[in-house]
mmCIF file of C-alpha atoms in Angstrom:
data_model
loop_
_atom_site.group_PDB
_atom_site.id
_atom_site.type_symbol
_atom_site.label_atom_id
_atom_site.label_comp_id
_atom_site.label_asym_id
_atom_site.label_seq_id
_atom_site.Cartn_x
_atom_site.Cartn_y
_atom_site.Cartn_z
ATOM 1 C CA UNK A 1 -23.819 -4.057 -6.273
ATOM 2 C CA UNK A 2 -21.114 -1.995 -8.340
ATOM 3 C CA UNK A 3 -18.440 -0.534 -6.276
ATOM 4 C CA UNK A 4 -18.474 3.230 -6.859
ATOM 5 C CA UNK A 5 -15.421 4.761 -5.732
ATOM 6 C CA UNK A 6 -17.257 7.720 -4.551
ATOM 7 C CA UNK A 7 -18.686 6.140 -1.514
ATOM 8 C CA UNK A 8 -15.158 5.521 0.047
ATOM 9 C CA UNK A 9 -14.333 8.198 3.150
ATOM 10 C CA UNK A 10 -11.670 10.340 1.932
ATOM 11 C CA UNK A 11 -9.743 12.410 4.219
ATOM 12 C CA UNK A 12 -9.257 16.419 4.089
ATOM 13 C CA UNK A 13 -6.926 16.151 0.990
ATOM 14 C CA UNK A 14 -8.929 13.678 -0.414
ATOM 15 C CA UNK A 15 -6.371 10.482 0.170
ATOM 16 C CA UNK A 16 -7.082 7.306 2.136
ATOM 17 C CA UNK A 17 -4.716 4.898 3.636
ATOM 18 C CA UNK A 18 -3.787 1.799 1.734
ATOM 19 C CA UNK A 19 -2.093 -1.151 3.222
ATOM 20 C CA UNK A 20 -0.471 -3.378 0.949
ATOM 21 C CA UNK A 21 -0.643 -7.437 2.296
ATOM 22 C CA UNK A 22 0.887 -10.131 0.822
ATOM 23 C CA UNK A 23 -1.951 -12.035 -0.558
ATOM 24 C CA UNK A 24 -0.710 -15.785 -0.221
ATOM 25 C CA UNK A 25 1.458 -15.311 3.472
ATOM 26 C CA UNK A 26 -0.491 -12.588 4.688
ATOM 27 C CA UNK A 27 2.551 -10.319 5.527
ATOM 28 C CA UNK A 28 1.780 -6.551 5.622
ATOM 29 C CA UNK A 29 4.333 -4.843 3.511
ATOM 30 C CA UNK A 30 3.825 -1.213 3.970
ATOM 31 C CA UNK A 31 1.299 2.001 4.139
ATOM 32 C CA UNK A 32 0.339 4.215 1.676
ATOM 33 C CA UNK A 33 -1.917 6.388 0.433
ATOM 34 C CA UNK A 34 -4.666 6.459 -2.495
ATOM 35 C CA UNK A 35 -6.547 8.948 -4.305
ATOM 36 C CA UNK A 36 -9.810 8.964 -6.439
ATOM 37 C CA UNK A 37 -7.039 9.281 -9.171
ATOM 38 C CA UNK A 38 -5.047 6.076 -8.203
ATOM 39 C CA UNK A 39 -7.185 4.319 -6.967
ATOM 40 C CA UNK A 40 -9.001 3.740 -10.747
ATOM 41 C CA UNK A 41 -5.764 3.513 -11.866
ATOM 42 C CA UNK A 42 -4.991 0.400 -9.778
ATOM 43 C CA UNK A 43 -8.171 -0.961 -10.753
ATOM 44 C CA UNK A 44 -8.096 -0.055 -14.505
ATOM 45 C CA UNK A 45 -4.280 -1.485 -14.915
ATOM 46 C CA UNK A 46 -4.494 -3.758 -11.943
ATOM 47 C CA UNK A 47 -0.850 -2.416 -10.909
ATOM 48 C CA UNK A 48 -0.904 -1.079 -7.386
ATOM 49 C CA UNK A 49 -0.480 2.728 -7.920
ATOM 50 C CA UNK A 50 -0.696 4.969 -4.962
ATOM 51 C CA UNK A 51 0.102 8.955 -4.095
ATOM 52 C CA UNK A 52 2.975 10.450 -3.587
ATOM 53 C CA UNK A 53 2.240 13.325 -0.788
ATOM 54 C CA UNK A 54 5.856 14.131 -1.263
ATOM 55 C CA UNK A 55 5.957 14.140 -4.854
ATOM 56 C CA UNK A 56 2.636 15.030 -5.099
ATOM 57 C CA UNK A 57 1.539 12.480 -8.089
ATOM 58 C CA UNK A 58 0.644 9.767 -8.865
ATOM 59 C CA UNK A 59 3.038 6.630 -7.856
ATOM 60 C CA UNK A 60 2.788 2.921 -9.617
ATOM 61 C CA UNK A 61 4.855 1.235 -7.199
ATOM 62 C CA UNK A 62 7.681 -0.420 -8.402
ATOM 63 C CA UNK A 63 7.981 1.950 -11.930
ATOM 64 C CA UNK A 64 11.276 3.025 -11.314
ATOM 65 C CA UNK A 65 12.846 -0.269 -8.862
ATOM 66 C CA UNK A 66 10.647 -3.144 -10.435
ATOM 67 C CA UNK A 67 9.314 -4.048 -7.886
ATOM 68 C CA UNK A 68 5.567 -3.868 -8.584
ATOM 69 C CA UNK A 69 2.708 -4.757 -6.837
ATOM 70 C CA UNK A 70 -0.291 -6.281 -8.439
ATOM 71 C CA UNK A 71 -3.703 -5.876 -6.912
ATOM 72 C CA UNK A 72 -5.007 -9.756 -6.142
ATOM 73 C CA UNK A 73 -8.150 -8.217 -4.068
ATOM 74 C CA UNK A 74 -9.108 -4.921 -3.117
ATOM 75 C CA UNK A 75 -10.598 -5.014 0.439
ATOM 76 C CA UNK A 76 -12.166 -1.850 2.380
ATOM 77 C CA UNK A 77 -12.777 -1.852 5.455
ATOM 78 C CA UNK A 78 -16.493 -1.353 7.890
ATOM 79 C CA UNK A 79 -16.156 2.349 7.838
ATOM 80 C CA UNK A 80 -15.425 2.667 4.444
ATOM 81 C CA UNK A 81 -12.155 5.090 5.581
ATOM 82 C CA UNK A 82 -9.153 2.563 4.420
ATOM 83 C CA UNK A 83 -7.912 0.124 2.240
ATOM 84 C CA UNK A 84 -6.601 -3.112 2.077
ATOM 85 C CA UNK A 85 -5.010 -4.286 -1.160
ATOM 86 C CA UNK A 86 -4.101 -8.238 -1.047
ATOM 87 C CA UNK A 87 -1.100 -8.100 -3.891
ATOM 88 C CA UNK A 88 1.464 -10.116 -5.273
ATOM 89 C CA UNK A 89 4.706 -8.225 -4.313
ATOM 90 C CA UNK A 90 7.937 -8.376 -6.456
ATOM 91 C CA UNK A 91 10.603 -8.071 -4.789
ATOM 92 C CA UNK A 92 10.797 -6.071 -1.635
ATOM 93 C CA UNK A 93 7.813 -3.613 -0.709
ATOM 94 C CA UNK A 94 10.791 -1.315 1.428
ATOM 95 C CA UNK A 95 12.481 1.794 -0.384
ATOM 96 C CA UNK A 96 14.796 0.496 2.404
ATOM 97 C CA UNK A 97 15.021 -3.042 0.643
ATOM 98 C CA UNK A 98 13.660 -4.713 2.683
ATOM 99 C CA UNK A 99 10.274 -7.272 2.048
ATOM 100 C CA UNK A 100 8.306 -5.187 4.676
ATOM 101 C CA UNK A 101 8.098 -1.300 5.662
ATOM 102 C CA UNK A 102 7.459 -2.760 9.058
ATOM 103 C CA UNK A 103 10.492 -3.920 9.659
ATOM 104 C CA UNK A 104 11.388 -2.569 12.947
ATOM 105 C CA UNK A 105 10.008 -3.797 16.462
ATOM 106 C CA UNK A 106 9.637 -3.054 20.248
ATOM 107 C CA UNK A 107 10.588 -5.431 22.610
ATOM 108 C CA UNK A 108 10.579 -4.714 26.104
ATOM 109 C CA UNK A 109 10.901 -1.104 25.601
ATOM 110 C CA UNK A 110 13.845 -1.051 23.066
ATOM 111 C CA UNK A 111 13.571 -0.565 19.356
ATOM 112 C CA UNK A 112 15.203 -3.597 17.348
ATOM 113 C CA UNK A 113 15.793 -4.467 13.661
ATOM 114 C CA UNK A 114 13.581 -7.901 13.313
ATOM 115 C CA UNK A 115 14.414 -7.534 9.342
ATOM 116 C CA UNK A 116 17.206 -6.660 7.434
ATOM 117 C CA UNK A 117 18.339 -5.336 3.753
ATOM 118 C CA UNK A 118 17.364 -8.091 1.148
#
């Protein structure tokens, strides 16, 4: 069956969550969201390209810093309402510098650094 793009569960603005996963540890490395837009794009180039809410355009990660993400396996999940894209990450995933966006923790009710600035 051909995967049409269509049948994914876009939200009001028409964007749906993307998580980025390290495809050979299985890390997550950050949120983010895709359009109809970037979401070909990704598939079509095979660099990871999301959308900027901020910006409001399209994003290919790692344009400006390098560090790129290349789609190994685009995954979506049982309700059809978010994505999982398995990538090979260069460099880190953070605008923080770090290798993960989730890079913060909280143990026994306090909030802790578990990562720190590559």
């Amino acid at each position: 069956m051909a995967f049409d793009p269509a049948s994914l569960t876009y939200d009001s603005q028409g964007l749906i969550p993307a998580i980025a996963q390290d495809h050979a540890t299985g890390e997550v490395l950050m949120l983010a969201w895709m359009n109809a837009a970037s979401l070909a794009r990704t598939l079509e180039t095979g660099q990871v390209t999301y959308w900027s809410r901020s910006r409001a355009e399209l994003w290919a990660k790692g344009a400006t810093s390098g560090h790129v993400q290349r789609l190994v396996e685009l995954r979506i999940d049982c309700d059809r309402d978010a994505l999982l894209l398995r990538v090979d990450q260069t460099g880190p995933a953070c605008h923080t510098n770090r290798r993960s966006c989730f890079h913060k923790a909280v143990r026994d009710g306090t909030e802790v650094e578990i990562m720190a600035p590559l």
